[in-house]
PDB file of C-alpha atoms in Angstrom:
ATOM      1  CA  MET A 386     145.944   7.065 -19.435  1.00 46.00           C
ATOM      2  CA  GLY A 387     146.915  10.476 -20.990  1.00 40.00           C
ATOM      3  CA  SER A 388     150.707   9.600 -21.396  1.00 38.00           C
ATOM      4  CA  VAL A 389     149.268   6.397 -22.865  1.00 35.00           C
ATOM      5  CA  LEU A 390     147.281   8.569 -25.360  1.00 37.00           C
ATOM      6  CA  SER A 391     149.796  10.734 -26.203  1.00 41.00           C
ATOM      7  CA  GLY A 392     151.961   7.937 -27.143  1.00 42.00           C
ATOM      8  CA  VAL A 393     149.311   6.611 -29.525  1.00 39.00           C
ATOM      9  CA  GLY A 394     149.152   9.685 -31.105  1.00 45.00           C
ATOM     10  CA  ARG A 395     153.016  10.381 -31.611  1.00 43.00           C
ATOM     11  CA  PHE A 396     153.647   6.913 -33.065  1.00 39.00           C
ATOM     12  CA  ALA A 397     150.356   7.502 -35.652  1.00 46.00           C
ATOM     13  CA  TYR A 398     151.846  10.755 -37.467  1.00 47.00           C
ATOM     14  CA  GLY A 399     155.147   9.171 -36.886  1.00 50.00           C
ATOM     15  CA  ALA A 400     154.309   6.253 -38.574  1.00 47.00           C
ATOM     16  CA  ARG A 401     152.222   8.315 -41.409  1.00 49.00           C
ATOM     17  CA  ARG A 402     155.530  10.036 -41.958  1.00 51.00           C
ATOM     18  CA  GLY A 403     156.947   7.430 -42.069  1.00 50.00           C
ATOM     19  CA  ILE A 404     154.930   5.760 -44.677  1.00 45.00           C
ATOM     20  CA  ARG A 405     155.765   9.127 -46.631  1.00 50.00           C
ATOM     21  CA  ASN A 406     159.041   9.023 -46.516  1.00 51.00           C
ATOM     22  CA  LEU A 407     159.507   5.374 -47.509  1.00 46.00           C
ATOM     23  CA  ALA A 408     156.930   5.771 -50.310  1.00 45.00           C
ATOM     24  CA  THR A 409     159.394   8.991 -51.781  1.00 45.00           C
ATOM     25  CA  VAL A 410     162.057   6.833 -51.661  1.00 41.00           C
ATOM     26  CA  ALA A 411     160.691   4.641 -53.504  1.00 42.00           C
ATOM     27  CA  LEU A 412     160.014   6.818 -56.294  1.00 39.00           C
ATOM     28  CA  LEU A 413     162.860   8.140 -56.663  1.00 42.00           C
ATOM     29  CA  LEU A 414     165.073   5.111 -56.750  1.00 43.00           C
ATOM     30  CA  SER A 415     162.739   3.890 -59.405  1.00 44.00           C
ATOM     31  CA  GLY A 416     163.795   6.678 -61.274  1.00 42.00           C
ATOM     32  CA  THR A 417     160.184   8.424 -60.929  1.00 40.00           C
ATOM     33  CA  GLN A 418     160.621  12.292 -60.026  1.00 40.00           C
ATOM     34  CA  ALA A 419     158.500  12.936 -56.773  1.00 44.00           C
ATOM     35  CA  ILE A 420     156.305  15.537 -56.842  1.00 56.00           C
ATOM     36  CA  ALA A 421     155.046  17.325 -54.021  1.00 66.00           C
ATOM     37  CA  GLU A 422     151.312  16.900 -53.354  1.00 81.00           C
ATOM     38  CA  PRO A 423     150.610  19.931 -50.306  1.00 91.00           C
ATOM     39  CA  ILE A 424     149.874  19.510 -46.418  1.00 97.00           C
ATOM     40  CA  THR A 425     145.990  20.033 -45.956  1.00 98.00           C
ATOM     41  CA  LEU A 426     144.791  21.585 -42.718  1.00 98.00           C
ATOM     42  CA  ALA A 427     141.064  21.618 -42.192  1.00 98.00           C
ATOM     43  CA  ALA A 428     140.080  24.356 -39.781  1.00 98.00           C
ATOM     44  CA  LEU A 429     137.840  23.094 -37.810  1.00 98.00           C
ATOM     45  CA  GLY A 430     135.619  25.941 -35.693  1.00 98.00           C
ATOM     46  CA  ASP A 431     132.664  28.088 -35.786  1.00 98.00           C
ATOM     47  CA  SER A 432     132.031  31.981 -37.412  1.00 97.00           C
ATOM     48  CA  LEU A 433     135.707  33.043 -35.792  1.00 97.00           C
ATOM     49  CA  THR A 434     136.683  30.388 -38.402  1.00 98.00           C
ATOM     50  CA  GLN A 435     134.240  30.119 -40.675  1.00 97.00           C
ATOM     51  CA  GLY A 436     134.822  34.512 -41.197  1.00 96.00           C
ATOM     52  CA  TYR A 437     130.871  36.011 -40.224  1.00 96.00           C
ATOM     53  CA  GLY A 438     130.137  39.247 -41.317  1.00 96.00           C
ATOM     54  CA  LEU A 439     133.687  39.630 -44.200  1.00 97.00           C
ATOM     55  CA  PRO A 440     133.809  39.206 -47.947  1.00 96.00           C
ATOM     56  CA  GLN A 441     135.478  35.810 -48.367  1.00 93.00           C
ATOM     57  CA  GLU A 442     139.047  36.881 -48.684  1.00 95.00           C
ATOM     58  CA  ASP A 443     139.447  38.768 -45.627  1.00 96.00           C
ATOM     59  CA  GLY A 444     138.482  35.857 -43.704  1.00 97.00           C
ATOM     60  CA  PHE A 445     140.303  34.185 -41.207  1.00 98.00           C
ATOM     61  CA  VAL A 446     141.118  31.036 -43.037  1.00 98.00           C
ATOM     62  CA  PRO A 447     141.678  32.628 -46.568  1.00 98.00           C
ATOM     63  CA  ASN A 448     144.440  35.306 -44.685  1.00 98.00           C
ATOM     64  CA  LEU A 449     146.468  31.707 -42.628  1.00 98.00           C
ATOM     65  CA  GLU A 450     146.845  30.258 -46.546  1.00 98.00           C
ATOM     66  CA  ALA A 451     148.046  33.165 -47.917  1.00 98.00           C
ATOM     67  CA  TRP A 452     150.366  33.917 -44.548  1.00 98.00           C
ATOM     68  CA  LEU A 453     151.626  30.296 -44.221  1.00 98.00           C
ATOM     69  CA  ARG A 454     152.799  30.387 -48.161  1.00 97.00           C
ATOM     70  CA  ALA A 455     154.270  33.952 -47.884  1.00 97.00           C
ATOM     71  CA  GLN A 456     156.918  31.784 -45.247  1.00 96.00           C
ATOM     72  CA  GLY A 457     157.649  29.081 -47.955  1.00 96.00           C
ATOM     73  CA  ALA A 458     154.682  26.374 -46.409  1.00 96.00           C
ATOM     74  CA  ASP A 459     152.934  24.317 -49.695  1.00 97.00           C
ATOM     75  CA  VAL A 460     149.435  24.667 -48.270  1.00 98.00           C
ATOM     76  CA  ALA A 461     145.808  24.610 -48.180  1.00 98.00           C
ATOM     77  CA  VAL A 462     143.669  25.348 -45.831  1.00 98.00           C
ATOM     78  CA  MET A 463     140.115  23.662 -45.938  1.00 98.00           C
ATOM     79  CA  ASN A 464     137.390  26.150 -43.996  1.00 98.00           C
ATOM     80  CA  ALA A 465     135.543  23.868 -41.977  1.00 98.00           C
ATOM     81  CA  GLY A 466     133.809  26.493 -39.838  1.00 98.00           C
ATOM     82  CA  VAL A 467     130.074  26.582 -39.556  1.00 98.00           C
ATOM     83  CA  SER A 468     128.504  29.790 -38.006  1.00 97.00           C
ATOM     84  CA  GLY A 469     126.915  29.420 -34.500  1.00 97.00           C
ATOM     85  CA  ASP A 470     128.140  25.785 -33.845  1.00 97.00           C
ATOM     86  CA  THR A 471     129.165  24.028 -30.767  1.00 98.00           C
ATOM     87  CA  THR A 472     131.372  21.126 -29.893  1.00 98.00           C
ATOM     88  CA  ALA A 473     128.624  18.821 -30.464  1.00 98.00           C
ATOM     89  CA  GLY A 474     128.374  20.407 -33.739  1.00 98.00           C
ATOM     90  CA  GLY A 475     131.985  20.104 -34.322  1.00 98.00           C
ATOM     91  CA  LEU A 476     131.709  16.820 -33.176  1.00 98.00           C
ATOM     92  CA  ALA A 477     129.113  15.453 -35.456  1.00 98.00           C
ATOM     93  CA  ARG A 478     130.502  16.434 -38.731  1.00 97.00           C
ATOM     94  CA  VAL A 479     134.393  15.860 -37.621  1.00 98.00           C
ATOM     95  CA  GLY A 480     134.157  12.705 -39.686  1.00 96.00           C
ATOM     96  CA  TRP A 481     133.339  14.023 -42.711  1.00 96.00           C
ATOM     97  CA  THR A 482     135.664  16.659 -42.104  1.00 97.00           C
ATOM     98  CA  LEU A 483     138.564  14.222 -42.598  1.00 98.00           C
ATOM     99  CA  THR A 484     138.594  13.561 -46.050  1.00 96.00           C
ATOM    100  CA  PRO A 485     141.064  11.775 -47.113  1.00 96.00           C
ATOM    101  CA  GLU A 486     143.696  14.592 -48.110  1.00 96.00           C
ATOM    102  CA  VAL A 487     143.571  16.046 -45.073  1.00 98.00           C
ATOM    103  CA  ASP A 488     146.966  16.116 -43.269  1.00 98.00           C
ATOM    104  CA  ALA A 489     146.582  18.141 -40.235  1.00 98.00           C
ATOM    105  CA  MET A 490     143.504  20.052 -37.849  1.00 98.00           C
ATOM    106  CA  ILE A 491     142.781  22.988 -36.645  1.00 98.00           C
ATOM    107  CA  VAL A 492     140.099  23.095 -33.721  1.00 98.00           C
ATOM    108  CA  ALA A 493     138.570  25.685 -32.492  1.00 98.00           C
ATOM    109  CA  LEU A 494     135.653  25.583 -31.121  1.00 98.00           C
ATOM    110  CA  GLY A 495     133.997  26.472 -27.600  1.00 98.00           C
ATOM    111  CA  GLY A 496     132.842  30.134 -28.128  1.00 97.00           C
ATOM    112  CA  ASN A 497     129.326  29.258 -28.969  1.00 98.00           C
ATOM    113  CA  ASP A 498     129.341  26.869 -25.972  1.00 98.00           C
ATOM    114  CA  LEU A 499     129.972  29.375 -23.812  1.00 97.00           C
ATOM    115  CA  LEU A 500     127.376  31.993 -25.115  1.00 95.00           C
ATOM    116  CA  ARG A 501     124.374  28.738 -24.511  1.00 96.00           C
ATOM    117  CA  GLY A 502     126.400  28.202 -21.142  1.00 96.00           C
ATOM    118  CA  ILE A 503     126.303  24.824 -21.526  1.00 98.00           C
ATOM    119  CA  ASP A 504     128.130  22.446 -18.840  1.00 98.00           C
ATOM    120  CA  PRO A 505     131.764  22.165 -19.186  1.00 98.00           C
ATOM    121  CA  ALA A 506     131.774  18.160 -19.402  1.00 98.00           C
ATOM    122  CA  ALA A 507     129.727  18.177 -22.222  1.00 98.00           C
ATOM    123  CA  SER A 508     132.007  20.278 -24.114  1.00 98.00           C
ATOM    124  CA  ARG A 509     135.141  18.863 -23.235  1.00 98.00           C
ATOM    125  CA  ALA A 510     133.644  15.302 -23.859  1.00 98.00           C
ATOM    126  CA  ASN A 511     132.670  16.532 -27.430  1.00 98.00           C
ATOM    127  CA  LEU A 512     136.102  18.069 -27.344  1.00 98.00           C
ATOM    128  CA  ASP A 513     137.904  14.526 -26.470  1.00 98.00           C
ATOM    129  CA  GLY A 514     135.691  12.935 -29.241  1.00 98.00           C
ATOM    130  CA  ILE A 515     137.125  15.369 -31.872  1.00 98.00           C
ATOM    131  CA  LEU A 516     140.700  14.541 -30.979  1.00 98.00           C
ATOM    132  CA  ARG A 517     139.841  11.149 -30.821  1.00 98.00           C
ATOM    133  CA  GLU A 518     138.745  10.856 -33.927  1.00 98.00           C
ATOM    134  CA  ALA A 519     141.740  12.964 -35.264  1.00 98.00           C
ATOM    135  CA  SER A 520     144.197  10.988 -33.264  1.00 97.00           C
ATOM    136  CA  GLY A 521     143.046   7.047 -35.036  1.00 97.00           C
ATOM    137  CA  ARG A 522     143.099   8.750 -38.680  1.00 97.00           C
ATOM    138  CA  GLY A 523     147.157   9.415 -37.245  1.00 97.00           C
ATOM    139  CA  LEU A 524     146.411  13.473 -37.928  1.00 98.00           C
ATOM    140  CA  PRO A 525     148.184  16.262 -35.865  1.00 98.00           C
ATOM    141  CA  VAL A 526     145.891  19.137 -34.192  1.00 98.00           C
ATOM    142  CA  LEU A 527     146.402  22.177 -33.147  1.00 98.00           C
ATOM    143  CA  LEU A 528     143.395  23.222 -30.635  1.00 98.00           C
ATOM    144  CA  ILE A 529     142.613  26.968 -29.745  1.00 98.00           C
ATOM    145  CA  GLY A 530     140.597  27.716 -27.248  1.00 97.00           C
ATOM    146  CA  LEU A 531     138.603  30.915 -25.377  1.00 96.00           C
ATOM    147  CA  PRO A 532     138.615  31.919 -21.811  1.00 96.00           C
ATOM    148  CA  ALA A 533     135.627  31.564 -19.893  1.00 96.00           C
ATOM    149  CA  PRO A 534     134.211  34.702 -18.120  1.00 92.00           C
ATOM    150  CA  GLY A 535     133.117  34.730 -14.665  1.00 93.00           C
ATOM    151  CA  ASN A 536     129.783  35.828 -15.201  1.00 93.00           C
ATOM    152  CA  TYR A 537     128.778  31.623 -14.979  1.00 95.00           C
ATOM    153  CA  GLY A 538     130.638  31.216 -11.473  1.00 97.00           C
ATOM    154  CA  PRO A 539     134.416  30.395 -10.713  1.00 97.00           C
ATOM    155  CA  ASP A 540     133.371  25.842 -10.852  1.00 97.00           C
ATOM    156  CA  PHE A 541     132.244  26.960 -14.578  1.00 98.00           C
ATOM    157  CA  GLN A 542     134.941  29.247 -14.893  1.00 98.00           C
ATOM    158  CA  ARG A 543     137.128  26.716 -13.578  1.00 98.00           C
ATOM    159  CA  ASP A 544     136.448  23.365 -15.854  1.00 98.00           C
ATOM    160  CA  PHE A 545     135.436  25.020 -19.465  1.00 98.00           C
ATOM    161  CA  ASN A 546     139.282  26.557 -19.059  1.00 98.00           C
ATOM    162  CA  ALA A 547     141.125  23.703 -17.706  1.00 98.00           C
ATOM    163  CA  MET A 548     139.346  21.267 -20.459  1.00 98.00           C
ATOM    164  CA  TYR A 549     142.038  22.513 -23.351  1.00 98.00           C
ATOM    165  CA  PRO A 550     145.292  22.295 -22.071  1.00 98.00           C
ATOM    166  CA  GLU A 551     144.570  19.027 -20.511  1.00 98.00           C
ATOM    167  CA  LEU A 552     143.079  17.775 -23.160  1.00 98.00           C
ATOM    168  CA  ALA A 553     145.332  19.344 -25.713  1.00 98.00           C
ATOM    169  CA  GLU A 554     147.689  17.708 -23.261  1.00 98.00           C
ATOM    170  CA  THR A 555     146.176  13.642 -23.438  1.00 98.00           C
ATOM    171  CA  TYR A 556     146.480  14.105 -27.575  1.00 98.00           C
ATOM    172  CA  ASP A 557     149.811  15.776 -27.814  1.00 98.00           C
ATOM    173  CA  ALA A 558     147.847  18.766 -29.431  1.00 98.00           C
ATOM    174  CA  LEU A 559     149.568  22.164 -29.753  1.00 98.00           C
ATOM    175  CA  TYR A 560     147.726  23.946 -28.121  1.00 98.00           C
ATOM    176  CA  VAL A 561     146.915  28.345 -27.747  1.00 98.00           C
ATOM    177  CA  GLU A 562     145.128  29.089 -24.733  1.00 97.00           C
ATOM    178  CA  ASN A 563     142.727  32.374 -26.796  1.00 97.00           C
ATOM    179  CA  PHE A 564     142.044  33.125 -30.688  1.00 97.00           C
ATOM    180  CA  LEU A 565     141.166  36.335 -29.905  1.00 95.00           C
ATOM    181  CA  GLY A 566     144.246  36.636 -27.690  1.00 94.00           C
ATOM    182  CA  PRO A 567     146.083  39.044 -29.988  1.00 92.00           C
ATOM    183  CA  LEU A 568     142.763  41.628 -29.583  1.00 92.00           C
ATOM    184  CA  THR A 569     142.366  41.105 -26.077  1.00 83.00           C
ATOM    185  CA  GLU A 570     145.876  42.615 -25.205  1.00 77.00           C
ATOM    186  CA  GLY A 571     146.052  46.316 -24.110  1.00 68.00           C
ATOM    187  CA  ASP A 572     143.609  48.973 -24.511  1.00 72.00           C
ATOM    188  CA  GLN A 573     140.134  46.916 -25.099  1.00 73.00           C
ATOM    189  CA  ALA A 574     138.106  50.276 -25.852  1.00 73.00           C
ATOM    190  CA  GLN A 575     140.884  50.715 -29.304  1.00 77.00           C
ATOM    191  CA  ALA A 576     140.483  47.441 -29.548  1.00 75.00           C
ATOM    192  CA  LEU A 577     136.621  47.080 -30.304  1.00 77.00           C
ATOM    193  CA  ARG A 578     137.583  50.718 -32.294  1.00 83.00           C
ATOM    194  CA  GLU A 579     139.752  49.302 -34.228  1.00 90.00           C
ATOM    195  CA  ASP A 580     139.880  45.535 -34.683  1.00 94.00           C
ATOM    196  CA  MET A 581     136.368  44.154 -34.258  1.00 94.00           C
ATOM    197  CA  GLN A 582     132.898  44.431 -35.828  1.00 95.00           C
ATOM    198  CA  GLU A 583     129.548  46.620 -34.698  1.00 93.00           C
ATOM    199  CA  ASP A 584     128.513  43.267 -32.483  1.00 91.00           C
ATOM    200  CA  GLY A 585     131.786  43.591 -30.335  1.00 91.00           C
ATOM    201  CA  ILE A 586     132.438  39.515 -30.709  1.00 92.00           C
ATOM    202  CA  HIS A 587     133.838  39.241 -33.733  1.00 96.00           C
ATOM    203  CA  PRO A 588     137.149  40.364 -35.306  1.00 96.00           C
ATOM    204  CA  ASN A 589     137.055  43.344 -38.681  1.00 97.00           C
ATOM    205  CA  ALA A 590     139.649  42.614 -41.424  1.00 97.00           C
ATOM    206  CA  ASN A 591     142.580  44.276 -39.059  1.00 96.00           C
ATOM    207  CA  GLY A 592     141.827  42.021 -36.206  1.00 97.00           C
ATOM    208  CA  VAL A 593     141.856  39.231 -38.959  1.00 98.00           C
ATOM    209  CA  ASP A 594     145.154  40.094 -40.026  1.00 97.00           C
ATOM    210  CA  LYS A 595     146.695  40.426 -35.994  1.00 96.00           C
ATOM    211  CA  ILE A 596     145.399  37.217 -35.311  1.00 97.00           C
ATOM    212  CA  VAL A 597     147.253  35.376 -38.095  1.00 98.00           C
ATOM    213  CA  ALA A 598     150.140  36.691 -37.226  1.00 97.00           C
ATOM    214  CA  ALA A 599     149.368  35.265 -34.116  1.00 97.00           C
ATOM    215  CA  LEU A 600     148.464  32.256 -34.662  1.00 98.00           C
ATOM    216  CA  GLY A 601     150.953  32.199 -37.929  1.00 98.00           C
ATOM    217  CA  PRO A 602     153.804  30.488 -36.407  1.00 98.00           C
ATOM    218  CA  VAL A 603     152.169  27.964 -34.017  1.00 98.00           C
ATOM    219  CA  VAL A 604     150.515  26.722 -37.059  1.00 98.00           C
ATOM    220  CA  MET A 605     153.837  26.357 -39.081  1.00 98.00           C
ATOM    221  CA  GLN A 606     154.635  24.235 -36.072  1.00 98.00           C
ATOM    222  CA  LEU A 607     151.386  22.072 -36.869  1.00 98.00           C
ATOM    223  CA  VAL A 608     152.602  21.953 -40.928  1.00 98.00           C
ATOM    224  CA  GLU A 609     155.843  20.349 -39.944  1.00 97.00           C
ATOM    225  CA  ARG A 610     154.070  17.884 -37.832  1.00 97.00           C
ATOM    226  CA  ALA A 611     151.977  16.772 -40.988  1.00 97.00           C
ATOM    227  CA  ARG A 612     155.088  16.109 -43.135  1.00 89.00           C
TER     228      ARG A 612
END
């Protein structure tokens, strides 16, 4: 079943690219200059995406957009992060988040599911619904996870951690294991001092810079898929 859905996803956004290319050729043949529009990415997430506790310009989304543009990509990144949102909240609003101009989506949800101890089966079903919606619209996706701690037990940890890579494979999505990965490698005490806000949960401006630098190259792959 996974391979079938994966093939459908690739066909859908492959066909979408083909239609765009045909439209561009038609404009050139007619003597009309084609004006390329920027690629629009929707970043669907929670407070980590939204930029909780930071001035707007220091948040994840504006910094990611600036990083991509510095690499020469004509990209606009839409901030669809809502503080406190769960995977259920993301599923409830994905339909109206994916407006006609959206070309691809970043999905970074699950942290609040962890904080609330929500059954991984429910979180998985919600993420599946989000990815199915994007696939149905022919949109490529980057899925970004968070690792579960062991305090809910080994079964919870196993099921939660497995859902991200398995869903990414099913829907042929790009995948990053840990949104906060760049801050959790090495000296944890130093990371808390230098890269995190006082709550120990959300990155500060320095931490956002490190996250963007690590995620940026993968997001560039997403941009290429959306062309």
